[in-house]
Structures are given as C-alpha cells and as structure tokens.
PDB file of C-alpha atoms in Angstrom:
ATOM      1  CA  ASN A   1      -7.059 -15.207 -63.085  1.00  0.00           C
ATOM      2  CA  ALA A   2      -2.942 -17.382 -63.110  1.00  0.00           C
ATOM      3  CA  GLY A   3      -2.373 -19.579 -66.183  1.00  0.00           C
ATOM      4  CA  VAL A   4      -1.749 -23.133 -66.483  1.00  0.00           C
ATOM      5  CA  MET A   5       0.969 -24.413 -63.593  1.00  0.00           C
ATOM      6  CA  GLN A   6       2.541 -27.479 -64.168  1.00  0.00           C
ATOM      7  CA  ASN A   7       5.398 -28.500 -61.574  1.00  0.00           C
ATOM      8  CA  PRO A   8       8.057 -28.898 -61.138  1.00  0.00           C
ATOM      9  CA  ARG A   9       9.542 -27.059 -63.827  1.00  0.00           C
ATOM     10  CA  HIS A  10      12.000 -29.561 -64.085  1.00  0.00           C
ATOM     11  CA  LEU A  11      12.477 -33.550 -62.661  1.00  0.00           C
ATOM     12  CA  VAL A  12      15.622 -35.068 -62.013  1.00  0.00           C
ATOM     13  CA  ARG A  13      14.846 -38.803 -61.992  1.00  0.00           C
ATOM     14  CA  ARG A  14      16.817 -42.746 -61.946  1.00  0.00           C
ATOM     15  CA  ARG A  15      16.130 -45.344 -63.670  1.00  0.00           C
ATOM     16  CA  GLY A  16      13.458 -47.246 -61.663  1.00  0.00           C
ATOM     17  CA  GLN A  17      11.498 -43.787 -59.369  1.00  0.00           C
ATOM     18  CA  GLU A  18       8.367 -42.376 -60.151  1.00  0.00           C
ATOM     19  CA  ALA A  19       8.111 -39.643 -61.311  1.00  0.00           C
ATOM     20  CA  ARG A  20       4.698 -37.928 -60.734  1.00  0.00           C
ATOM     21  CA  LEU A  21       4.083 -34.375 -62.824  1.00  0.00           C
ATOM     22  CA  ARG A  22       0.890 -31.852 -61.564  1.00  0.00           C
ATOM     23  CA  CYS A  23      -1.326 -29.442 -63.945  1.00  0.00           C
ATOM     24  CA  SER A  24      -3.516 -26.782 -62.303  1.00  0.00           C
ATOM     25  CA  PRO A  25      -5.690 -25.713 -64.925  1.00  0.00           C
ATOM     26  CA  MET A  26      -7.115 -22.530 -65.551  1.00  0.00           C
ATOM     27  CA  LYS A  27      -9.705 -21.163 -63.081  1.00  0.00           C
ATOM     28  CA  GLY A  28     -13.122 -22.367 -65.008  1.00  0.00           C
ATOM     29  CA  HIS A  29     -11.410 -25.307 -67.452  1.00  0.00           C
ATOM     30  CA  SER A  30     -12.781 -28.668 -66.914  1.00  0.00           C
ATOM     31  CA  HIS A  31     -10.838 -29.824 -70.236  1.00  0.00           C
ATOM     32  CA  VAL A  32      -6.936 -31.618 -69.734  1.00  0.00           C
ATOM     33  CA  TYR A  33      -4.311 -32.496 -71.744  1.00  0.00           C
ATOM     34  CA  TRP A  34      -1.034 -34.206 -71.317  1.00  0.00           C
ATOM     35  CA  TYR A  35       1.389 -33.858 -74.000  1.00  0.00           C
ATOM     36  CA  ARG A  36       4.861 -34.934 -74.764  1.00  0.00           C
ATOM     37  CA  GLN A  37       7.604 -33.338 -75.939  1.00  0.00           C
ATOM     38  CA  LEU A  38      10.767 -35.046 -77.474  1.00  0.00           C
ATOM     39  CA  PRO A  39      14.272 -32.759 -78.019  1.00  0.00           C
ATOM     40  CA  GLU A  40      12.921 -31.035 -82.071  1.00  0.00           C
ATOM     41  CA  GLU A  41       9.783 -32.435 -82.438  1.00  0.00           C
ATOM     42  CA  GLY A  42       6.495 -32.414 -82.089  1.00  0.00           C
ATOM     43  CA  LEU A  43       3.466 -32.545 -79.682  1.00  0.00           C
ATOM     44  CA  LYS A  44       2.181 -35.784 -78.889  1.00  0.00           C
ATOM     45  CA  PHE A  45      -0.768 -36.743 -77.370  1.00  0.00           C
ATOM     46  CA  MET A  46      -1.584 -38.795 -74.156  1.00  0.00           C
ATOM     47  CA  VAL A  47      -4.554 -38.365 -72.462  1.00  0.00           C
ATOM     48  CA  TYR A  48      -7.440 -35.897 -72.680  1.00  0.00           C
ATOM     49  CA  LEU A  49      -9.161 -35.756 -68.971  1.00  0.00           C
ATOM     50  CA  GLN A  50     -12.204 -34.538 -67.717  1.00  0.00           C
ATOM     51  CA  LYS A  51     -13.041 -33.906 -63.948  1.00  0.00           C
ATOM     52  CA  GLU A  52     -12.810 -37.209 -62.998  1.00  0.00           C
ATOM     53  CA  ASN A  53     -13.035 -38.737 -66.002  1.00  0.00           C
ATOM     54  CA  ILE A  54     -10.799 -40.286 -68.140  1.00  0.00           C
ATOM     55  CA  ILE A  55     -11.814 -39.207 -72.035  1.00  0.00           C
ATOM     56  CA  ASP A  56      -9.310 -39.947 -74.018  1.00  0.00           C
ATOM     57  CA  GLU A  57      -6.198 -42.243 -73.030  1.00  0.00           C
ATOM     58  CA  SER A  58      -4.666 -43.442 -76.822  1.00  0.00           C
ATOM     59  CA  GLY A  59      -1.550 -41.807 -76.665  1.00  0.00           C
ATOM     60  CA  MET A  60      -0.771 -43.430 -73.389  1.00  0.00           C
ATOM     61  CA  PRO A  61       1.589 -46.056 -73.048  1.00  0.00           C
ATOM     62  CA  LYS A  62      -0.433 -48.665 -71.418  1.00  0.00           C
ATOM     63  CA  GLU A  63       2.338 -50.016 -69.314  1.00  0.00           C
ATOM     64  CA  ARG A  64       3.723 -47.887 -66.358  1.00  0.00           C
ATOM     65  CA  PHE A  65       1.809 -44.568 -67.547  1.00  0.00           C
ATOM     66  CA  SER A  66      -1.368 -43.178 -65.692  1.00  0.00           C
ATOM     67  CA  ALA A  67      -3.525 -40.448 -65.688  1.00  0.00           C
ATOM     68  CA  GLU A  68      -6.050 -38.839 -63.124  1.00  0.00           C
ATOM     69  CA  PHE A  69      -7.980 -35.572 -62.404  1.00  0.00           C
ATOM     70  CA  PRO A  70      -9.920 -35.535 -59.451  1.00  0.00           C
ATOM     71  CA  LYS A  71     -13.166 -33.822 -58.200  1.00  0.00           C
ATOM     72  CA  GLU A  72     -10.156 -31.828 -56.418  1.00  0.00           C
ATOM     73  CA  GLY A  73      -6.731 -31.201 -56.722  1.00  0.00           C
ATOM     74  CA  PRO A  74      -3.987 -30.864 -60.318  1.00  0.00           C
ATOM     75  CA  SER A  75      -4.036 -33.344 -63.059  1.00  0.00           C
ATOM     76  CA  ILE A  76      -1.569 -35.976 -62.425  1.00  0.00           C
ATOM     77  CA  LEU A  77       0.721 -37.559 -64.561  1.00  0.00           C
ATOM     78  CA  ARG A  78       2.392 -40.605 -63.278  1.00  0.00           C
ATOM     79  CA  ILE A  79       5.069 -42.299 -64.452  1.00  0.00           C
ATOM     80  CA  GLN A  80       6.299 -45.649 -62.791  1.00  0.00           C
ATOM     81  CA  GLN A  81       9.451 -47.210 -62.603  1.00  0.00           C
ATOM     82  CA  VAL A  82      11.221 -44.591 -65.600  1.00  0.00           C
ATOM     83  CA  VAL A  83      13.301 -45.418 -67.912  1.00  0.00           C
ATOM     84  CA  ARG A  84      15.522 -43.283 -70.637  1.00  0.00           C
ATOM     85  CA  GLY A  85      13.949 -42.879 -72.788  1.00  0.00           C
ATOM     86  CA  ASP A  86      10.631 -41.223 -70.602  1.00  0.00           C
ATOM     87  CA  SER A  87      13.331 -38.238 -70.628  1.00  0.00           C
ATOM     88  CA  ALA A  88      11.346 -35.348 -71.517  1.00  0.00           C
ATOM     89  CA  ALA A  89       9.386 -31.551 -72.198  1.00  0.00           C
ATOM     90  CA  TYR A  90       5.825 -32.942 -70.999  1.00  0.00           C
ATOM     91  CA  PHE A  91       2.817 -29.945 -71.391  1.00  0.00           C
ATOM     92  CA  CYS A  92      -0.479 -30.307 -69.717  1.00  0.00           C
ATOM     93  CA  ALA A  93      -2.654 -27.290 -71.490  1.00  0.00           C
ATOM     94  CA  SER A  94      -6.212 -26.649 -70.045  1.00  0.00           C
ATOM     95  CA  SER A  95      -9.653 -25.618 -71.827  1.00  0.00           C
ATOM     96  CA  PRO A  96     -13.542 -24.709 -70.317  1.00  0.00           C
ATOM     97  CA  MET A  97     -14.646 -27.109 -73.174  1.00  0.00           C
ATOM     98  CA  THR A  98     -14.199 -27.954 -76.762  1.00  0.00           C
ATOM     99  CA  GLY A  99     -15.802 -26.677 -80.255  1.00  0.00           C
ATOM    100  CA  LEU A 100     -15.810 -22.467 -80.318  1.00  0.00           C
ATOM    101  CA  GLY A 101     -14.123 -20.785 -78.361  1.00  0.00           C
ATOM    102  CA  GLY A 102     -12.116 -24.244 -76.709  1.00  0.00           C
ATOM    103  CA  GLU A 103      -8.743 -23.245 -77.327  1.00  0.00           C
ATOM    104  CA  ALA A 104      -6.159 -24.684 -75.566  1.00  0.00           C
ATOM    105  CA  PHE A 105      -3.749 -23.059 -72.608  1.00  0.00           C
ATOM    106  CA  PHE A 106      -0.702 -24.353 -72.093  1.00  0.00           C
ATOM    107  CA  GLY A 107       2.118 -24.589 -69.217  1.00  0.00           C
ATOM    108  CA  GLN A 108       5.375 -24.283 -68.670  1.00  0.00           C
ATOM    109  CA  GLY A 109       5.576 -27.956 -68.898  1.00  0.00           C
ATOM    110  CA  THR A 110       7.972 -30.488 -66.964  1.00  0.00           C
ATOM    111  CA  ARG A 111      11.182 -31.692 -68.484  1.00  0.00           C
ATOM    112  CA  LEU A 112      11.766 -34.346 -67.456  1.00  0.00           C
ATOM    113  CA  THR A 113      15.249 -36.028 -67.030  1.00  0.00           C
ATOM    114  CA  VAL A 114      15.998 -39.520 -66.364  1.00  0.00           C
ATOM    115  CA  VAL A 115      19.366 -41.265 -65.563  1.00  0.00           C
TER     116      VAL A 115
ATOM    117  CA  GLY B   1      -6.897 -42.461 -86.775  1.00  0.00           C
ATOM    118  CA  GLN B   2      -7.310 -39.232 -87.166  1.00  0.00           C
ATOM    119  CA  GLN B   3      -3.982 -36.994 -88.824  1.00  0.00           C
ATOM    120  CA  VAL B   4      -2.830 -33.943 -88.803  1.00  0.00           C
ATOM    121  CA  MET B   5       0.019 -33.278 -90.980  1.00  0.00           C
ATOM    122  CA  GLN B   6       2.660 -30.087 -91.592  1.00  0.00           C
ATOM    123  CA  ILE B   7       5.703 -30.956 -94.071  1.00  0.00           C
ATOM    124  CA  PRO B   8       8.145 -29.896 -94.110  1.00  0.00           C
ATOM    125  CA  GLN B   9       9.466 -29.990 -90.396  1.00  0.00           C
ATOM    126  CA  TYR B  10      12.281 -26.553 -90.814  1.00  0.00           C
ATOM    127  CA  GLN B  11      12.376 -24.294 -93.435  1.00  0.00           C
ATOM    128  CA  HIS B  12      14.244 -21.536 -93.305  1.00  0.00           C
ATOM    129  CA  VAL B  13      14.533 -17.374 -94.926  1.00  0.00           C
ATOM    130  CA  GLN B  14      15.892 -14.187 -94.759  1.00  0.00           C
ATOM    131  CA  GLU B  15      14.175 -11.446 -93.125  1.00  0.00           C
ATOM    132  CA  GLY B  16      11.743  -9.622 -95.820  1.00  0.00           C
ATOM    133  CA  GLU B  17      10.519 -13.091 -96.829  1.00  0.00           C
ATOM    134  CA  ASP B  18       6.833 -14.254 -97.263  1.00  0.00           C
ATOM    135  CA  PHE B  19       6.709 -17.378 -95.643  1.00  0.00           C
ATOM    136  CA  THR B  20       3.706 -19.703 -96.008  1.00  0.00           C
ATOM    137  CA  THR B  21       3.375 -23.188 -94.555  1.00  0.00           C
ATOM    138  CA  TYR B  22       0.505 -25.381 -94.909  1.00  0.00           C
ATOM    139  CA  CYS B  23      -1.668 -28.465 -92.357  1.00  0.00           C
ATOM    140  CA  ASN B  24      -3.638 -31.229 -93.644  1.00  0.00           C
ATOM    141  CA  SER B  25      -6.046 -33.418 -92.045  1.00  0.00           C
ATOM    142  CA  SER B  26      -7.039 -36.765 -92.948  1.00  0.00           C
ATOM    143  CA  THR B  27     -10.822 -35.822 -91.855  1.00  0.00           C
ATOM    144  CA  THR B  28     -13.075 -32.841 -91.680  1.00  0.00           C
ATOM    145  CA  LEU B  29     -12.384 -30.796 -88.576  1.00  0.00           C
ATOM    146  CA  SER B  30     -14.692 -28.438 -86.672  1.00  0.00           C
ATOM    147  CA  ASN B  31     -12.207 -26.480 -86.059  1.00  0.00           C
ATOM    148  CA  ILE B  32      -8.609 -25.547 -86.779  1.00  0.00           C
ATOM    149  CA  GLN B  33      -6.064 -23.767 -84.091  1.00  0.00           C
ATOM    150  CA  TRP B  34      -2.173 -22.256 -84.375  1.00  0.00           C
ATOM    151  CA  TYR B  35      -0.287 -22.443 -81.574  1.00  0.00           C
ATOM    152  CA  LYS B  36       3.557 -20.534 -82.296  1.00  0.00           C
ATOM    153  CA  GLN B  37       6.386 -22.320 -79.441  1.00  0.00           C
ATOM    154  CA  ARG B  38       9.502 -19.964 -78.945  1.00  0.00           C
ATOM    155  CA  PRO B  39      12.614 -22.188 -78.071  1.00  0.00           C
ATOM    156  CA  GLY B  40      12.654 -23.144 -75.018  1.00  0.00           C
ATOM    157  CA  GLY B  41       9.143 -22.534 -74.438  1.00  0.00           C
ATOM    158  CA  HIS B  42       5.732 -23.827 -74.528  1.00  0.00           C
ATOM    159  CA  PRO B  43       2.934 -23.617 -76.936  1.00  0.00           C
ATOM    160  CA  VAL B  44       1.029 -20.193 -77.800  1.00  0.00           C
ATOM    161  CA  PHE B  45      -2.831 -20.359 -78.896  1.00  0.00           C
ATOM    162  CA  LEU B  46      -2.291 -17.833 -81.908  1.00  0.00           C
ATOM    163  CA  ILE B  47      -5.972 -18.040 -83.158  1.00  0.00           C
ATOM    164  CA  GLN B  48      -8.708 -20.054 -83.864  1.00  0.00           C
ATOM    165  CA  LEU B  49     -10.729 -20.886 -87.355  1.00  0.00           C
ATOM    166  CA  VAL B  50     -13.918 -22.644 -87.566  1.00  0.00           C
ATOM    167  CA  LYS B  51     -15.907 -21.517 -91.058  1.00  0.00           C
ATOM    168  CA  SER B  52     -15.230 -22.976 -93.929  1.00  0.00           C
ATOM    169  CA  GLY B  53     -13.348 -20.640 -96.481  1.00  0.00           C
ATOM    170  CA  GLU B  54     -12.369 -18.578 -93.050  1.00  0.00           C
ATOM    171  CA  VAL B  55      -9.253 -16.227 -93.414  1.00  0.00           C
ATOM    172  CA  LYS B  56      -8.150 -14.261 -90.494  1.00  0.00           C
ATOM    173  CA  LYS B  57      -5.631 -11.043 -90.344  1.00  0.00           C
ATOM    174  CA  GLN B  58      -3.199 -10.889 -86.371  1.00  0.00           C
ATOM    175  CA  LYS B  59      -1.051  -7.575 -88.029  1.00  0.00           C
ATOM    176  CA  ARG B  60       1.308  -9.563 -90.704  1.00  0.00           C
ATOM    177  CA  LEU B  61      -0.132 -13.136 -90.194  1.00  0.00           C
ATOM    178  CA  THR B  62      -2.985 -14.116 -92.475  1.00  0.00           C
ATOM    179  CA  PHE B  63      -4.443 -17.735 -91.021  1.00  0.00           C
ATOM    180  CA  GLN B  64      -7.290 -19.098 -93.438  1.00  0.00           C
ATOM    181  CA  PHE B  65      -9.323 -22.409 -93.427  1.00  0.00           C
ATOM    182  CA  GLY B  66      -9.697 -23.926 -96.687  1.00  0.00           C
ATOM    183  CA  GLU B  67     -12.954 -24.785 -98.141  1.00  0.00           C
ATOM    184  CA  ALA B  68     -13.622 -28.823 -97.437  1.00  0.00           C
ATOM    185  CA  LYS B  69     -12.228 -27.450 -93.367  1.00  0.00           C
ATOM    186  CA  LYS B  70      -9.829 -30.548 -93.753  1.00  0.00           C
ATOM    187  CA  ASN B  71      -6.373 -27.538 -94.374  1.00  0.00           C
ATOM    188  CA  SER B  72      -5.561 -24.690 -93.376  1.00  0.00           C
ATOM    189  CA  SER B  73      -2.792 -22.537 -94.158  1.00  0.00           C
ATOM    190  CA  LEU B  74      -0.839 -19.824 -91.767  1.00  0.00           C
ATOM    191  CA  HIS B  75       1.374 -17.097 -94.008  1.00  0.00           C
ATOM    192  CA  ILE B  76       3.458 -14.497 -92.494  1.00  0.00           C
ATOM    193  CA  THR B  77       4.348 -11.085 -94.175  1.00  0.00           C
ATOM    194  CA  ALA B  78       7.831 -10.136 -94.375  1.00  0.00           C
ATOM    195  CA  THR B  79       9.140 -11.893 -91.655  1.00  0.00           C
ATOM    196  CA  GLN B  80      11.167 -10.534 -88.536  1.00  0.00           C
ATOM    197  CA  THR B  81      13.675 -12.370 -86.181  1.00  0.00           C
ATOM    198  CA  THR B  82      11.002 -12.537 -83.887  1.00  0.00           C
ATOM    199  CA  ASP B  83       9.356 -14.932 -85.862  1.00  0.00           C
ATOM    200  CA  VAL B  84      11.369 -17.452 -84.784  1.00  0.00           C
ATOM    201  CA  GLY B  85      10.244 -20.454 -83.035  1.00  0.00           C
ATOM    202  CA  THR B  86       8.022 -24.149 -83.870  1.00  0.00           C
ATOM    203  CA  TYR B  87       4.283 -22.924 -85.605  1.00  0.00           C
ATOM    204  CA  PHE B  88       1.726 -26.077 -85.227  1.00  0.00           C
ATOM    205  CA  CYS B  89      -1.661 -26.348 -86.011  1.00  0.00           C
ATOM    206  CA  ALA B  90      -4.442 -28.536 -84.125  1.00  0.00           C
ATOM    207  CA  GLY B  91      -7.630 -29.954 -85.310  1.00  0.00           C
ATOM    208  CA  GLU B  92     -10.398 -31.123 -83.682  1.00  0.00           C
ATOM    209  CA  LEU B  93     -12.887 -33.062 -85.121  1.00  0.00           C
ATOM    210  CA  ALA B  94     -16.982 -32.233 -84.829  1.00  0.00           C
ATOM    211  CA  GLY B  95     -19.214 -33.570 -81.635  1.00  0.00           C
ATOM    212  CA  ALA B  96     -18.480 -33.928 -77.424  1.00  0.00           C
ATOM    213  CA  ASN B  97     -15.001 -34.817 -75.897  1.00  0.00           C
ATOM    214  CA  SER B  98     -13.561 -34.237 -79.054  1.00  0.00           C
ATOM    215  CA  LYS B  99      -9.384 -34.130 -78.723  1.00  0.00           C
ATOM    216  CA  LEU B 100      -6.933 -31.797 -79.861  1.00  0.00           C
ATOM    217  CA  THR B 101      -4.642 -33.078 -82.577  1.00  0.00           C
ATOM    218  CA  PHE B 102      -1.254 -31.435 -83.583  1.00  0.00           C
ATOM    219  CA  GLY B 103       0.394 -31.960 -86.196  1.00  0.00           C
ATOM    220  CA  LYS B 104       4.514 -31.708 -86.317  1.00  0.00           C
ATOM    221  CA  GLY B 105       5.262 -28.411 -86.308  1.00  0.00           C
ATOM    222  CA  ILE B 106       7.589 -26.016 -88.480  1.00  0.00           C
ATOM    223  CA  THR B 107      10.116 -24.806 -87.153  1.00  0.00           C
ATOM    224  CA  LEU B 108      10.398 -21.221 -89.229  1.00  0.00           C
ATOM    225  CA  SER B 109      14.160 -19.866 -88.825  1.00  0.00           C
ATOM    226  CA  VAL B 110      15.326 -16.339 -89.525  1.00  0.00           C
ATOM    227  CA  ARG B 111      18.314 -14.881 -90.874  1.00  0.00           C
ATOM    228  CA  PRO B 112      19.222 -11.203 -90.382  1.00  0.00           C
TER     229      PRO B 112
END
C-alpha cells in the first residue's frame, strides 16, 4: 500500500503562471487535507475535501486558489497567477475517517518556488 | 474559530536532559494527535489520544491528554540527537467533518 503521493516534489513557476499540485491519497482514504508551510513555520490549514466535496475551505485564500478531489484521480490544488508570496511547501495528507483512527498520513510535499 | 497553541516555538536542550512541551486548545477536543517532522521532511504521525486523562508511552516519549480534553503534553526522557525535529500537536473537534487543526509546532534541538 503506497503512501500518500505528491507530485511534483519541486515546482518552479514565474510570477503570473499557474501551479498545479497533485496528491494521490493512500488507498482506501477518502479524506484529503492540504496544508501550507512557510520556512520555520507551522502547518497552516488550507482546505479539507472528501470525494467530490469541499468540506472546509476556510484556510484557503478566496482568490487564485482552488482545490478539488474528483471521484477518480488525484486531488488537485491549483494556484493561478502565482506571486512570490506563494512560495512555500504544500503538504497533502489523507485519512480514512475522522475521529478514532483518523490519523493523517502526509505526503512528502511539493516545494513551490515562484521566481 | 478553533485554535491550537504551542509555546514556545523553539527549545534547545543538552543531550540526556528531559524535555516537556505542551499543547493547548481553545475548545474541547474529541481527540488530539502528535506528529514529528524532521528537518527537510514531512510530518509523521506519532500518536493519537482520545480519552480524558489518557497517557500513552512510546519508548522514551510519554503523551498525556488533559482531563478536560483541552490540553496535552509530550515528555521525552533523556533526549538524544535523534529526537531533533519539530513536534506538532493537532486537535480535532467532535462531530462529523471536523478538520485537524495543527499547532505551530515546537522545534527541538539537542546539543551533543
């Protein structure tokens, strides 16, 4: 059972381009979280999704950011018209459920650099 | 909204010393989890606590959930250089569709 797979591991974009970050959860996991981490800082919640549904997007900027978790395929975090301040590590985590047994398994992250 | 706080953000200890850190929530939690992130790595799940007053041990690490289910502690006995990293607590509220909210973490450095 492969772990949570994120790709690409490193992504460089010029200001104004689009960044698409992919996350394949562990097999059997229907809950996906996206977190952003700046250097020397903690994990900032962005969005929580279940299959085909956005459950909580309270941590995601209203503009330029969107996320989806389709019925088939990976979860996608999209950042349009990137700016330098979007440079960060973006971690995806999946879990099989909430509550007992709902520990989150993290991917290795995508390190986005905007130049 | 729900807040999970970890203070301080950094702590330095001498190898062999004990280390304790705390995690406090503004709201009662259904469960609390602890994660460890090594430098350059990704967070890795350590433990989940569910019951009020629960204590769990993993070798030199002891985790405790407060009686009111609003705080938790992590204690490391006789720290080693392999303990370096950032320790995050994450709390989850009761109810369906409750997200995991992470604290800012505490970065532990160990002097050999």
